[in-house]
Short mmCIF file of C-alpha atoms and ligand atoms in Angstrom, two decimals:
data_model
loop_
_atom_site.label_atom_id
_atom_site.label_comp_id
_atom_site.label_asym_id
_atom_site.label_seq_id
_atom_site.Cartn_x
_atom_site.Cartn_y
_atom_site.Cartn_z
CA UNK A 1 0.00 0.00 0.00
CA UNK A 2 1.46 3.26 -0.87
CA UNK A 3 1.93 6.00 2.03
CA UNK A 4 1.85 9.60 2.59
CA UNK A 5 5.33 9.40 3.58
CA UNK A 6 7.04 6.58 1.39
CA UNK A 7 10.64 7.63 0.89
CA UNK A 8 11.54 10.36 3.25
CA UNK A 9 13.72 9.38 5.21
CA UNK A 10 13.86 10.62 8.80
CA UNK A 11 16.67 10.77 11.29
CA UNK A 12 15.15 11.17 14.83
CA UNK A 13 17.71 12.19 17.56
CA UNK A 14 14.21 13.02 19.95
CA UNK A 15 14.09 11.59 23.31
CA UNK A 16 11.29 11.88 25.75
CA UNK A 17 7.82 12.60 24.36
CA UNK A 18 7.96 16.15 22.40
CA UNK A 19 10.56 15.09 19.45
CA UNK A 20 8.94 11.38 19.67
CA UNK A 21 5.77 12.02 19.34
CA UNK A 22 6.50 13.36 16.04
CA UNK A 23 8.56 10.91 14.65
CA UNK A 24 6.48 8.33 15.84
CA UNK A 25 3.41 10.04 14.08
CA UNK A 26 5.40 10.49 10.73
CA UNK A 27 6.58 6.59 11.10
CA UNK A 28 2.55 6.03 11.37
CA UNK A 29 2.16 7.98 7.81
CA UNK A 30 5.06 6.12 6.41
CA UNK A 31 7.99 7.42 7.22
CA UNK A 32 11.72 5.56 7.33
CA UNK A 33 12.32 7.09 10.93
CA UNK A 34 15.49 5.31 12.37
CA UNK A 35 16.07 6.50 16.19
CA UNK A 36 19.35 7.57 16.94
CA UNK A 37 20.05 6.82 20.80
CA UNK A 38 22.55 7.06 23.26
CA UNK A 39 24.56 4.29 23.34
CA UNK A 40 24.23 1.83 26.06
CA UNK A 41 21.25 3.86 27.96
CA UNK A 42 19.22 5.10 24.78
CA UNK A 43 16.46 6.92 25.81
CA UNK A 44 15.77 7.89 29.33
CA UNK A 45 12.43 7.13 29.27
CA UNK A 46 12.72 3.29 28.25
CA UNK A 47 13.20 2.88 31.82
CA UNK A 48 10.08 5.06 33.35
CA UNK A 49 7.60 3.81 35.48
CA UNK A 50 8.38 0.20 34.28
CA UNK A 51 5.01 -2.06 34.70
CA UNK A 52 7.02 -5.29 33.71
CA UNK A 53 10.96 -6.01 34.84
CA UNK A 54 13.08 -5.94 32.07
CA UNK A 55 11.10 -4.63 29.17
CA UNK A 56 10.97 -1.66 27.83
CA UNK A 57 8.03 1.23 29.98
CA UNK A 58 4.57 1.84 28.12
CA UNK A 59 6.04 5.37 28.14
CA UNK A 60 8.72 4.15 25.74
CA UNK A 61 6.74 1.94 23.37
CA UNK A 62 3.78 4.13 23.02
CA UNK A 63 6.01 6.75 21.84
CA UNK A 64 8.26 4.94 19.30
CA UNK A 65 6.13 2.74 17.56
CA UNK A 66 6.99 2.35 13.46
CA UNK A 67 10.80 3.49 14.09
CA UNK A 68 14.23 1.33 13.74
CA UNK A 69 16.93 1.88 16.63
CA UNK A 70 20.36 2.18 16.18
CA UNK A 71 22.77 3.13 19.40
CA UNK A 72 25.83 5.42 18.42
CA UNK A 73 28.07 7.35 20.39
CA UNK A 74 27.57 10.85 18.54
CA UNK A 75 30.54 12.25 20.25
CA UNK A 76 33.43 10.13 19.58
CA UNK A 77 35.08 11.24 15.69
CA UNK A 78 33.89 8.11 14.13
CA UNK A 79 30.17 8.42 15.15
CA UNK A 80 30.00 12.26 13.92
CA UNK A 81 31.39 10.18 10.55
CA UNK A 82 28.66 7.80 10.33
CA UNK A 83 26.17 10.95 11.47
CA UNK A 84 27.77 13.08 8.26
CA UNK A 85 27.20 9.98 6.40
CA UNK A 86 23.64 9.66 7.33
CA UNK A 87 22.44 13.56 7.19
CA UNK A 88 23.95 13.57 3.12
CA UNK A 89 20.79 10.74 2.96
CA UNK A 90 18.23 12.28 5.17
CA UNK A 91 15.48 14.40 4.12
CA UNK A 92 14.43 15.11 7.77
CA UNK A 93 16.58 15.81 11.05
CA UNK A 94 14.55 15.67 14.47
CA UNK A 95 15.60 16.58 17.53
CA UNK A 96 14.81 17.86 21.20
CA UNK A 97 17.75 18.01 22.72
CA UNK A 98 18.73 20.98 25.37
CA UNK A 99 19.55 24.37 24.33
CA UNK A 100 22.79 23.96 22.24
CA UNK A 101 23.37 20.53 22.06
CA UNK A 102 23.76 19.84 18.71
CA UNK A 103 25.50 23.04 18.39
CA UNK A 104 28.16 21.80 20.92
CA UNK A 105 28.13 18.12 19.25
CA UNK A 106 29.73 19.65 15.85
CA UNK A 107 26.59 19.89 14.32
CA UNK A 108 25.31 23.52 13.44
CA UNK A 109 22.88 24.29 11.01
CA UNK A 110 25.81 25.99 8.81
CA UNK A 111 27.34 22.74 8.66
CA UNK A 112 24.84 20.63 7.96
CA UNK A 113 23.47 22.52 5.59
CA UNK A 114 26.96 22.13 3.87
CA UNK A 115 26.22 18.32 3.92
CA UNK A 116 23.27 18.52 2.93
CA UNK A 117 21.53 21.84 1.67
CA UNK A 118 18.16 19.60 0.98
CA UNK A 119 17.47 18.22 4.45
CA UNK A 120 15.16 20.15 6.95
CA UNK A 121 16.21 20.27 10.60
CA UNK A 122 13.54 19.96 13.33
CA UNK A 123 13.25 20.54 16.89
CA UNK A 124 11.91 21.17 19.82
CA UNK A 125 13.19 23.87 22.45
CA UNK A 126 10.97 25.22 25.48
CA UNK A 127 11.46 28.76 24.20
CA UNK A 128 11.65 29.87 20.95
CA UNK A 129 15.40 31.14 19.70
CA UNK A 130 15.86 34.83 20.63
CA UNK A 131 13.37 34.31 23.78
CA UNK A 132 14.93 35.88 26.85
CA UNK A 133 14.60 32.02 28.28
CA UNK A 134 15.68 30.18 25.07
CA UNK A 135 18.86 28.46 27.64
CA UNK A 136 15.96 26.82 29.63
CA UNK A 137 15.37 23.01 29.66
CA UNK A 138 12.18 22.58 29.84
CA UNK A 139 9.45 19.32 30.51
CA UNK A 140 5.78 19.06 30.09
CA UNK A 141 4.46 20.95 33.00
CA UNK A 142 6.84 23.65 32.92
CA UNK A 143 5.39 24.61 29.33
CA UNK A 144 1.69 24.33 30.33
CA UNK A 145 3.22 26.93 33.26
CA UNK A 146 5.05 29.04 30.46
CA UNK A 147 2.09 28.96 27.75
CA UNK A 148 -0.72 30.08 30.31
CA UNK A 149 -2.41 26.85 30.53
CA UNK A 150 -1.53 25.80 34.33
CA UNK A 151 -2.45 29.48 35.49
CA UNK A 152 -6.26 29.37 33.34
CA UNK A 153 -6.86 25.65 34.38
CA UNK A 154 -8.54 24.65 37.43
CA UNK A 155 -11.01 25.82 40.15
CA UNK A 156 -10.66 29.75 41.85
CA UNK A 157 -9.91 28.08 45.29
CA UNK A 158 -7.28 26.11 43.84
CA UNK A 159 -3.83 26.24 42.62
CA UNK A 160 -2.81 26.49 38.75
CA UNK A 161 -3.48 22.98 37.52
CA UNK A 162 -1.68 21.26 34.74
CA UNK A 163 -3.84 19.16 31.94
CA UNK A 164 -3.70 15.59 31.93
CA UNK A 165 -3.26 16.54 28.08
CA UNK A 166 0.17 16.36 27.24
CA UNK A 167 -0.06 20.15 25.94
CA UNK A 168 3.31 20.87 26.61
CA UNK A 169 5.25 17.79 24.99
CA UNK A 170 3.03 15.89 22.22
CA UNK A 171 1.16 19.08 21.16
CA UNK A 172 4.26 20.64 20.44
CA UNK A 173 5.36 17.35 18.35
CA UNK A 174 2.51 17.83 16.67
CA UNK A 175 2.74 21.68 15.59
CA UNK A 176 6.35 20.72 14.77
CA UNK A 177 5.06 17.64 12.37
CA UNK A 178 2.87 20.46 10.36
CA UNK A 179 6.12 22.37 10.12
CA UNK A 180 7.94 19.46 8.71
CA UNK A 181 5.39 19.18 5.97
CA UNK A 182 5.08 22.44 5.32
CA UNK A 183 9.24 22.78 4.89
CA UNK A 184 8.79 19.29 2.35
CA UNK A 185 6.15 20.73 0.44
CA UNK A 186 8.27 23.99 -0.06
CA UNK A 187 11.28 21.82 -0.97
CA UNK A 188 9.14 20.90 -3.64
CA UNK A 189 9.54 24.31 -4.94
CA UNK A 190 12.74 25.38 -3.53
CA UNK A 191 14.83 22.65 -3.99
CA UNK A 192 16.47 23.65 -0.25
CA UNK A 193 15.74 22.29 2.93
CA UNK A 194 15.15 24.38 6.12
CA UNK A 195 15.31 25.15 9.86
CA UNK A 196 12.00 24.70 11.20
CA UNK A 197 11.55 25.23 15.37
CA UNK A 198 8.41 24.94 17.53
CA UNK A 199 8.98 26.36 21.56
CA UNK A 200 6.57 24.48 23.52
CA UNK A 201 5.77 27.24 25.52
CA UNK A 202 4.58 28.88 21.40
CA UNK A 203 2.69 25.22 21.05
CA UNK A 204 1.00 25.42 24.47
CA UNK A 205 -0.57 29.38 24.02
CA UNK A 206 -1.69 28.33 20.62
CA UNK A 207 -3.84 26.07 22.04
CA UNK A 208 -4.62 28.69 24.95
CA UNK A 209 -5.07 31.25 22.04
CA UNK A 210 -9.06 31.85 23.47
CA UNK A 211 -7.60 32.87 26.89
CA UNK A 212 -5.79 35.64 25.53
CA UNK A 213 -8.65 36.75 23.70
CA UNK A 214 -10.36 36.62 27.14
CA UNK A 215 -7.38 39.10 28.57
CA UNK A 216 -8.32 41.73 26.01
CA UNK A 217 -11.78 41.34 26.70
CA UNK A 218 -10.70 41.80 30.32
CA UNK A 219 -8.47 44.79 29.95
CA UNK A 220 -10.93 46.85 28.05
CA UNK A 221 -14.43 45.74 29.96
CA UNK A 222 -13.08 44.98 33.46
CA UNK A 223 -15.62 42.17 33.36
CA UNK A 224 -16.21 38.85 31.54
CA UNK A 225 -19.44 38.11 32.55
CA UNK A 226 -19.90 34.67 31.55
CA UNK A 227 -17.17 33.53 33.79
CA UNK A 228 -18.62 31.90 37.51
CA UNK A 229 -16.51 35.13 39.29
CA UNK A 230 -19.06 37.13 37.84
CA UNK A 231 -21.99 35.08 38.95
CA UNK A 232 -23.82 36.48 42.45
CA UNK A 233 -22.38 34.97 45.02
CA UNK A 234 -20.99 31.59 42.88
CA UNK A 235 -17.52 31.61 43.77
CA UNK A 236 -15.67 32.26 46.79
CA UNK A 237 -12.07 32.34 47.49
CA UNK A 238 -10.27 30.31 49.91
CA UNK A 239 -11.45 32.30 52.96
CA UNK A 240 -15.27 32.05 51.63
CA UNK A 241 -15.73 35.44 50.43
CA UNK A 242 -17.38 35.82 47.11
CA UNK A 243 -15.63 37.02 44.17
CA UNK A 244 -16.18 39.48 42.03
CA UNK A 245 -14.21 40.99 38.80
CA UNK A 246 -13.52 44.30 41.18
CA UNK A 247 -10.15 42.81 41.51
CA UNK A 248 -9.42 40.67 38.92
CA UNK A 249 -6.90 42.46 36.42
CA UNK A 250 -5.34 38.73 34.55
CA UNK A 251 -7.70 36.48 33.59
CA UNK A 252 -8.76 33.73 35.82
CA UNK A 253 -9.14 30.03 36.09
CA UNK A 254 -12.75 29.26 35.45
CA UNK A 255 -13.52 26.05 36.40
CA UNK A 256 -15.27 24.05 33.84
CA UNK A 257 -16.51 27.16 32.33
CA UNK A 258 -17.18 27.19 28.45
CA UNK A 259 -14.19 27.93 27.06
CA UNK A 260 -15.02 29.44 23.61
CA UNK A 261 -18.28 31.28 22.62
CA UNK A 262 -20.72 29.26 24.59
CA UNK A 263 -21.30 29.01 28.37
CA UNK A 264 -20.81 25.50 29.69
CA UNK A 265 -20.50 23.36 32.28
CA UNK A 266 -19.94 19.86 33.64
CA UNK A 267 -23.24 18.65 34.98
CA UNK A 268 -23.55 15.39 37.72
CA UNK A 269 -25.87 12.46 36.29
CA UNK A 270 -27.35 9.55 38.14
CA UNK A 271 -24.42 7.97 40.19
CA UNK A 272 -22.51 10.66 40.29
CA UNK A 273 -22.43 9.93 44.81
CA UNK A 274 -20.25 6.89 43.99
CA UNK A 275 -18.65 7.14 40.13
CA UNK A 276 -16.21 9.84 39.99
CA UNK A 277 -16.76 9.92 35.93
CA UNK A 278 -20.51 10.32 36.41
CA UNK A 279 -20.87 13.98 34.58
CA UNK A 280 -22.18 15.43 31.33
CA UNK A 281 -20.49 18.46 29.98
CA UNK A 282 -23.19 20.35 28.71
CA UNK A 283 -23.21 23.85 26.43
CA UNK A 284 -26.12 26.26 26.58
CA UNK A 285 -25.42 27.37 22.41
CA UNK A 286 -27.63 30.85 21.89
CA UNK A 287 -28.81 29.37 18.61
CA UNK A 288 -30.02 26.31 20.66
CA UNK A 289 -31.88 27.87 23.39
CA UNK A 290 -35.35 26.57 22.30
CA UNK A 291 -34.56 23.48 21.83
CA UNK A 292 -32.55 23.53 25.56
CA UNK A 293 -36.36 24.44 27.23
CA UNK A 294 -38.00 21.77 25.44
CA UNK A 295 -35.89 19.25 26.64
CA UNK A 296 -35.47 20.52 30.13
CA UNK A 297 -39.24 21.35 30.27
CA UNK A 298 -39.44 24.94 30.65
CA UNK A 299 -40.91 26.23 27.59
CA UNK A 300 -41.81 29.33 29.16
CA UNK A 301 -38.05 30.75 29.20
CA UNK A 302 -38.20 30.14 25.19
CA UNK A 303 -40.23 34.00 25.10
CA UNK A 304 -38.66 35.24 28.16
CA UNK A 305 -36.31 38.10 27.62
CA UNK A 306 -34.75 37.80 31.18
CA UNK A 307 -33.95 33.93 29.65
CA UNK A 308 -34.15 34.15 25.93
CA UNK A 309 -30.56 36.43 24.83
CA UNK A 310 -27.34 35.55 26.27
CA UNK A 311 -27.22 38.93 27.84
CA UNK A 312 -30.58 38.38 29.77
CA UNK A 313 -29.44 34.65 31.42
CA UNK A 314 -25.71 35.34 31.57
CA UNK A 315 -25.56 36.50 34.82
CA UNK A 316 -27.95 33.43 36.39
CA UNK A 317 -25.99 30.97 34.31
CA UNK A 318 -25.26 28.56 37.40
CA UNK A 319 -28.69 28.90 38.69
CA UNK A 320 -29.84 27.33 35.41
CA UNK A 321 -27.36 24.91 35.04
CA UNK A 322 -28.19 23.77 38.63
CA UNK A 323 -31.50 23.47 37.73
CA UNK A 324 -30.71 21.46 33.85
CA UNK A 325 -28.99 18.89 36.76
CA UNK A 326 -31.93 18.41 38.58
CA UNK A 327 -33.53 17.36 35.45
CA UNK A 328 -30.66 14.73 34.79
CA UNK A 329 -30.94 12.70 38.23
CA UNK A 330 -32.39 9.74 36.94
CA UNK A 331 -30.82 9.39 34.03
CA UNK A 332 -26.77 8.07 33.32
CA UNK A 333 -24.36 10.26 31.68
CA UNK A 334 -24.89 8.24 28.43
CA UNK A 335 -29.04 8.52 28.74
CA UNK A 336 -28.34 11.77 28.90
CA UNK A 337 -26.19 12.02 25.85
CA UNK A 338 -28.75 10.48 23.86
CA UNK A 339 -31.89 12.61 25.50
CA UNK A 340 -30.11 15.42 24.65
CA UNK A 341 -28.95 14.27 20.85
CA UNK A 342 -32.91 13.70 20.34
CA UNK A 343 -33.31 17.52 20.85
CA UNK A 344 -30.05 18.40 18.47
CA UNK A 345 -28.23 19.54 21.34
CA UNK A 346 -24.33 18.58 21.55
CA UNK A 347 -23.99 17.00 24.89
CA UNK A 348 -21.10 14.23 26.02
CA UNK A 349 -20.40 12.31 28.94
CA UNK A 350 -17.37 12.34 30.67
CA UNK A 351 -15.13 9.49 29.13
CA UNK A 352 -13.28 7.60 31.83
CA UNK A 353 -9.77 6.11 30.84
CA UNK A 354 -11.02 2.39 31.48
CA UNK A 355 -13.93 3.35 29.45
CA UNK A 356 -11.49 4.61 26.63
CA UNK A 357 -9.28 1.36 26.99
CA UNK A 358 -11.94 -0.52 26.70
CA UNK A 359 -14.32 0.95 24.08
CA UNK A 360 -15.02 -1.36 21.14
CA UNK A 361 -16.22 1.82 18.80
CA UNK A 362 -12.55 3.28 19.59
CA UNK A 363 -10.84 -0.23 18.51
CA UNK A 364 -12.99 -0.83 15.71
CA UNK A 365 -12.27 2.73 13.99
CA UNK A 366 -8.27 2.24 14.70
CA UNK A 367 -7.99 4.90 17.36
CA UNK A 368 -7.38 2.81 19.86
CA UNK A 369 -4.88 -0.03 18.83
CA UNK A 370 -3.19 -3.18 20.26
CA UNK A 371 -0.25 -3.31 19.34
CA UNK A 372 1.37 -7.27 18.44
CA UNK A 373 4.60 -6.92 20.66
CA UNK A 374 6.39 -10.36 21.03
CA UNK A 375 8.96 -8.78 23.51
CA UNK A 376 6.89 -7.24 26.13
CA UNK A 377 3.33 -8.82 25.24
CA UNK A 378 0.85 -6.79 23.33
CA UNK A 379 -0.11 -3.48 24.59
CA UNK A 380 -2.62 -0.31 24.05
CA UNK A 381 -1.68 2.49 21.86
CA UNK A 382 -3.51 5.43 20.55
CA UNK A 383 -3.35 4.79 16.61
CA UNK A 384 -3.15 7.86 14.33
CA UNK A 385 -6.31 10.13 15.08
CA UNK A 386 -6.30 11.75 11.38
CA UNK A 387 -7.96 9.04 9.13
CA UNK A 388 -7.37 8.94 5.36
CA UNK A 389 -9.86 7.31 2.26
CA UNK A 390 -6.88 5.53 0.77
CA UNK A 391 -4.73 4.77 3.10
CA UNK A 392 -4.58 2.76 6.41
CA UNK A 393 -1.75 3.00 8.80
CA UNK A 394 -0.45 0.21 10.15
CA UNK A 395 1.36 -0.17 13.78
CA UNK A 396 4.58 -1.69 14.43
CA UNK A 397 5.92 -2.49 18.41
CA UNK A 398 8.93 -0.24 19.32
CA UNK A 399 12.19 -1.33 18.67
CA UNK A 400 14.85 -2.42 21.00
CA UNK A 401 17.74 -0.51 21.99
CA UNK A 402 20.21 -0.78 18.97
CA UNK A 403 17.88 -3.36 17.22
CA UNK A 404 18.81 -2.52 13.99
CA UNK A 405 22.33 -0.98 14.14
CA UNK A 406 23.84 -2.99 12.32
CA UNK A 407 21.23 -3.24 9.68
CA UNK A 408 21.07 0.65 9.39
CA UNK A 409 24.91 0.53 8.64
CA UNK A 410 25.10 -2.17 6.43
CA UNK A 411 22.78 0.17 4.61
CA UNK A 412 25.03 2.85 4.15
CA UNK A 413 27.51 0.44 2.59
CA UNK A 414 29.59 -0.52 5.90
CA UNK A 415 30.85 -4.18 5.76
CA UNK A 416 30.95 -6.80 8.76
CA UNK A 417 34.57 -6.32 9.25
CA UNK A 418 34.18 -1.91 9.84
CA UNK A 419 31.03 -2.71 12.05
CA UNK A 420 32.60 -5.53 14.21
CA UNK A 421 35.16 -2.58 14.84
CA UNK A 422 32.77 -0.15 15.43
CA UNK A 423 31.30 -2.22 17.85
CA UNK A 424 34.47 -3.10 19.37
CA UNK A 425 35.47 1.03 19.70
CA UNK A 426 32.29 0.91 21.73
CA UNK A 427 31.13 3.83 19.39
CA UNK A 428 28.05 1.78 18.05
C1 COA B 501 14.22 17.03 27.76
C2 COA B 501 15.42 17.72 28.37
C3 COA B 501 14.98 18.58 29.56
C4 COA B 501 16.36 16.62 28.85
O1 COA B 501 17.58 17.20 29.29
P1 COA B 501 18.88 16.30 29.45
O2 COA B 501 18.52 14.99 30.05
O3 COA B 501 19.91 17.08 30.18
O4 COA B 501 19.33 15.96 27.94
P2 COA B 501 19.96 16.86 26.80
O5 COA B 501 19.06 16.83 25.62
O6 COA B 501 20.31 18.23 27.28
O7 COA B 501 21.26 16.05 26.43
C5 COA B 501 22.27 15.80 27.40
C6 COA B 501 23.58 15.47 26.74
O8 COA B 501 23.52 14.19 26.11
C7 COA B 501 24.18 14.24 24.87
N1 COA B 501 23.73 13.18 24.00
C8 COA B 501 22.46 12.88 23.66
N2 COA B 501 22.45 11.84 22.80
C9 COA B 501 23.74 11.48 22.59
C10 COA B 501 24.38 10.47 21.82
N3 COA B 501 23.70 9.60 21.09
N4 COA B 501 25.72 10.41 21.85
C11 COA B 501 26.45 11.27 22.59
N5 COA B 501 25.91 12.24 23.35
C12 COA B 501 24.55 12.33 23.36
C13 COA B 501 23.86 15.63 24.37
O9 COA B 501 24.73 16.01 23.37
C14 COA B 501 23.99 16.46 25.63
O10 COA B 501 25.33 16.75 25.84
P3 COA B 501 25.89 18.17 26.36
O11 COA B 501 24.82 18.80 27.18
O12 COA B 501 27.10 17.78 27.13
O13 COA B 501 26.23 18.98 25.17
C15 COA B 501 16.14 18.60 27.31
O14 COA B 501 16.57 17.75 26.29
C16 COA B 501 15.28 19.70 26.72
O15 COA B 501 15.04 20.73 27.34
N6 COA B 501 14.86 19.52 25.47
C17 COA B 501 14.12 20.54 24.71
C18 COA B 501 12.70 20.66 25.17
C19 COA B 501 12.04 19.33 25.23
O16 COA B 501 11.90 18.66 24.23
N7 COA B 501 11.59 18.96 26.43
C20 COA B 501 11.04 17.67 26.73
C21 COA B 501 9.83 17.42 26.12
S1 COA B 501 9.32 15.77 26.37
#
C-alpha cells in the first residue's frame, strides 16, 4: 500500500515525548524514521515507570512505535562520521535536545546545511530562539506553566493545575510535524531544505489562544461576565468570600466554564455519589436555546427576555445549570447524551480512561490499537487520530535498543569487518 510518507527518510535524535511524538506520528504515515540513541542507555524514558521487569516502559513503546533503533556514540570522531554519512541521505533531522546541544556536538545548522543543503532540521526547544529564556530546559508541566495553561486551568480556590493533556510535549510534536510538511512541500519548490523550530511554551498558548482573547476582553471591559466570578455569590475564594471581577486584572481560572463562545459546564448524572466519571459536559449554544427548554421542560423561558438572549441569562448561568442537573438525576451520563442528541443539542459524557481502553467503537475505527509486541506482550496504543480514504496506517511495536544498528549501517555500505570494529570502539 502506498503511504503519505514513502521515501523520506527521517533521522530522529528526539528523546522523551515532544521530538517522539512526532517521529512516531510520521513513522505512522510512512515514514523511514530510524532513532538515533545514546549508546548503552538510549532513551531515558525506556526505563520510566516500568510495569514489567526488564522490558521496555509503556512510556517508551507508546512513543516509538513504526521506528528502527540504532545506538551510536555521537561524540566520539567516528560516530559524527557515520552521522555526516547519514544527514547527506536524510530528508528530515529531528531533535529535542537541550539548548545547544547539537550546536556543541559539531553539528550547526551551517554545517549541515553544507552536507546537505536539501534536508530540513527539526526541533523542539521550550522557548523559541531569541526568547529571553531560550537556555531553559524545559518538561511538560513547565510549558503548560510558560504557555498560560496551568495558570487558566482549574477551580478559583485552587492552585494552577496542569492538563492531563500532554499540551506541553506531544502538542508541540505535533505543531512541529505540520512544520515538517510544510518545509517538504516547499522543498518541492525550492529545492532547499530548512530550519524549522516549535517552543513548547509557542505550542502550548496556541492552544490557549481563546484565553488571551479573554485578557483583552478583560483589559478593556473589566468584566467577563460569563465567567462563575461574575456570577452572584458563585464563587468564593479560599477564605469564603465571594468574588467578584472588582479585583481581577489577569484572567482567571474558570472552572469548567465554556471555554469558547458558549457558556458550559460539567453537569452530575445519576451515580454521580459513587462514580467519579458520572458527569455530562453540557453547552447552553444561543442558537439552541429553544430546543434547551424543550428538553429541560421549561418552555416558558423560550419567550422570556430575562432567559431568551445571552445577555438576559448570563448572569444566572449557574442557577440554570443547577437546575438542567436536577432534570438529569435519573438518568446516566450516556441517557443523557442520547436525550439530549434527540433535541439536536451537543452534549457528552465524561469518558473515563477504562472506558477509553476498553471501548469497542474506539478499537474498531483504529484509534485505539493493540499493538502485536512479542517482547513485552501486546499493549494499548492510541493509533493515528487523522484518518485517510486511501490509506490505512499500520502499527509496528517499538524497537529495542540498537535493534537494527547494524542493519542501518550495512545500509550505508559498511561491511561486517568496519562494524565488528565499530562495535568493538564501543562507538556503536
Ligand atoms: C528534555 C530535556 C529537559 C532533557 O535534558 P537532558 O537529560 O539534560 O538531555 P539533553 O538533551 O540536554 O542532552 C544531554 C547530553 O547528552 C548528549 N547526547 C544525547 N544523545 C547522545 C548520543 N547519542 N551520543 C552522545 N551524546 C549524546 C547531548 O549532546 C547532551 O550533551 P551536552 O549537554 O554535554 O552537550 C532537554 O533535552 C530539553 O530541554 N529539550 C528541549 C525541550 C524538550 O523537548 N523537552 C522535553 C519534552 S518531552
Amino acid at each position: 500500500m502506498t503511504k503519505p510518507l514513502d521515501g523520506i527518510n527521517v533521522l530522529d535524535f528526539t528523546h522523551v515525548q515532544a521530538g517522539p511524538a512526532c517521529t512516531q506520528m510520521m513513522g505512522f504515515l510512512g515514514a523511514n524514521v530510524i532513532k538515533i540513541e545514546r549508546r548503552g542507555s538510549g532513551d531515558m524514558t525506556r526505563g520510566w515507570l516500568q510495569d514489567k521487569p526488564n522490558v521496555d516502559s509503556l512510556y517508551f513503546t507508546m512513543f516509538n512505535c513504526n521506528k528502527r533503533s540504532i545506538e551510536l556514540d555521537m561524540k566520539t570522531p567516528e560516530g559524527k562520521e557515520l552521522l555526516e554519512q547519514m544527514i547527506k541521505k536524510a530528508d528530515v533531522m529531528v531533535e529535542n535536545f537541550g539548548p545547544g546541544a547539537l550546536d556543541r556536538m559539531g553539528f550547526t545548522w551551517e554545517y549541515i546545511q553544507e552536507l546537505n543543503p536539501r534536508v530540513i532540521l527539526a526541533s523542539v526547544k521550550g522557548y523559541a530562539e531569541g526568547h529571553a529564556n531560550e537556555h531553559l530546559k524545559v518538561y511538560e508541566n513547565v510549558a503548560q506553566c510558560s504557555g498560560g495553561a496551568a495558570a487558566t486551568t482549574g477551580f478559583w480556590d485552587g492552585p494552577p493545575t496542569v492538563s492531563g493533556a500532554a499540551l506541553g510535549d506531544s502538542n508541540s510534536g505535533m505543531h512541529l510535524m505540520i512544520g515538517i510538511l510544510a518545509a517538504l512541500e516547499m522543498r518541492h519548490k525550492t529545492g532547499r531544505g530548512q530550519k524549522v523550530a516549535v517552543a513548547m511554551q509557542d505550542a502550548v498558548l496556541n492552544l490557549v489562544r481563546i484565553k488571551l482573547r479573554d485578557q483583552q476582553r478583560l483589559e478593556r471591559t473589566g468584566i467577563l461576565a460569563e465567567y462563575p466570578q461574575a456570577q452572584p455569590n458563585f464563587a468564593f475564594d479560599r477564605d469564603g468570600n465571594p468574588l467578584s471581577f472588582d479585583n481581577i486584572t489577569s484572567v482567571p481560572r474558570g472552572g469548567n466554564a465554556g471555554g469558547g463562545g458558549q457558556p458550559g459546564w460539567m453537569l452530575k448524572c445519576k451515580g454521580w455519589e459513587t462514580d467519579a466519571d458520572s458527569y455530562v459536559y453540557f453547552t447552553i449554544a444561543a442558537n439552541m436555546w429553544p430546543q434547551i427548554c424543550d428538553m429541560i421542560d421549561k418552555p416558558e423561558w423560550k419567550d422570556d427576555p430575562a432567559y431568551n438572549t445571552f445577555e438576559g441569562r448570563v448572569d444566572k448561568l449557574m442557577d440554570i445549570f443547577s437546575f438542567i442537573e436536577t432534570k438529569f438525576a435519573d438518568k446516566d451520563k450516556f441517557e443523557v447524551t442520547e436525550w439530549a442528541a434527540q433535541y439536536g443539542i451537543p452534549c457528552g459524557p465524561v469518558m473515563s480512561m477504562k472506558e477509553l481502553a476498553h471501548d469497542p467503537s474506539l478499537q474498531k475505527v483504529g484509534t485505539v490499537v493493540e499493538v502485536v509486541d512479542e517482547i513485552r506482550g501486546n499493549h494499548l496504543t492510541v493509533g493515528a487520530p487523522f484518518k485517510f480514504s486511501g490509506f490505512q496506517p499500520e502499527i509496528t511495536r517499538a524497537p529495542l535498543l540498537g535493534e537494527h544498528t547494524d542493519e542501518v549501517l550495512k545500509e550505508l555500505g559498511l561491511d561486517d569487518a568496519k562494524i565488528k570494529e565499530l562495535h568493538a570502539k564501543q562507538v556503536v
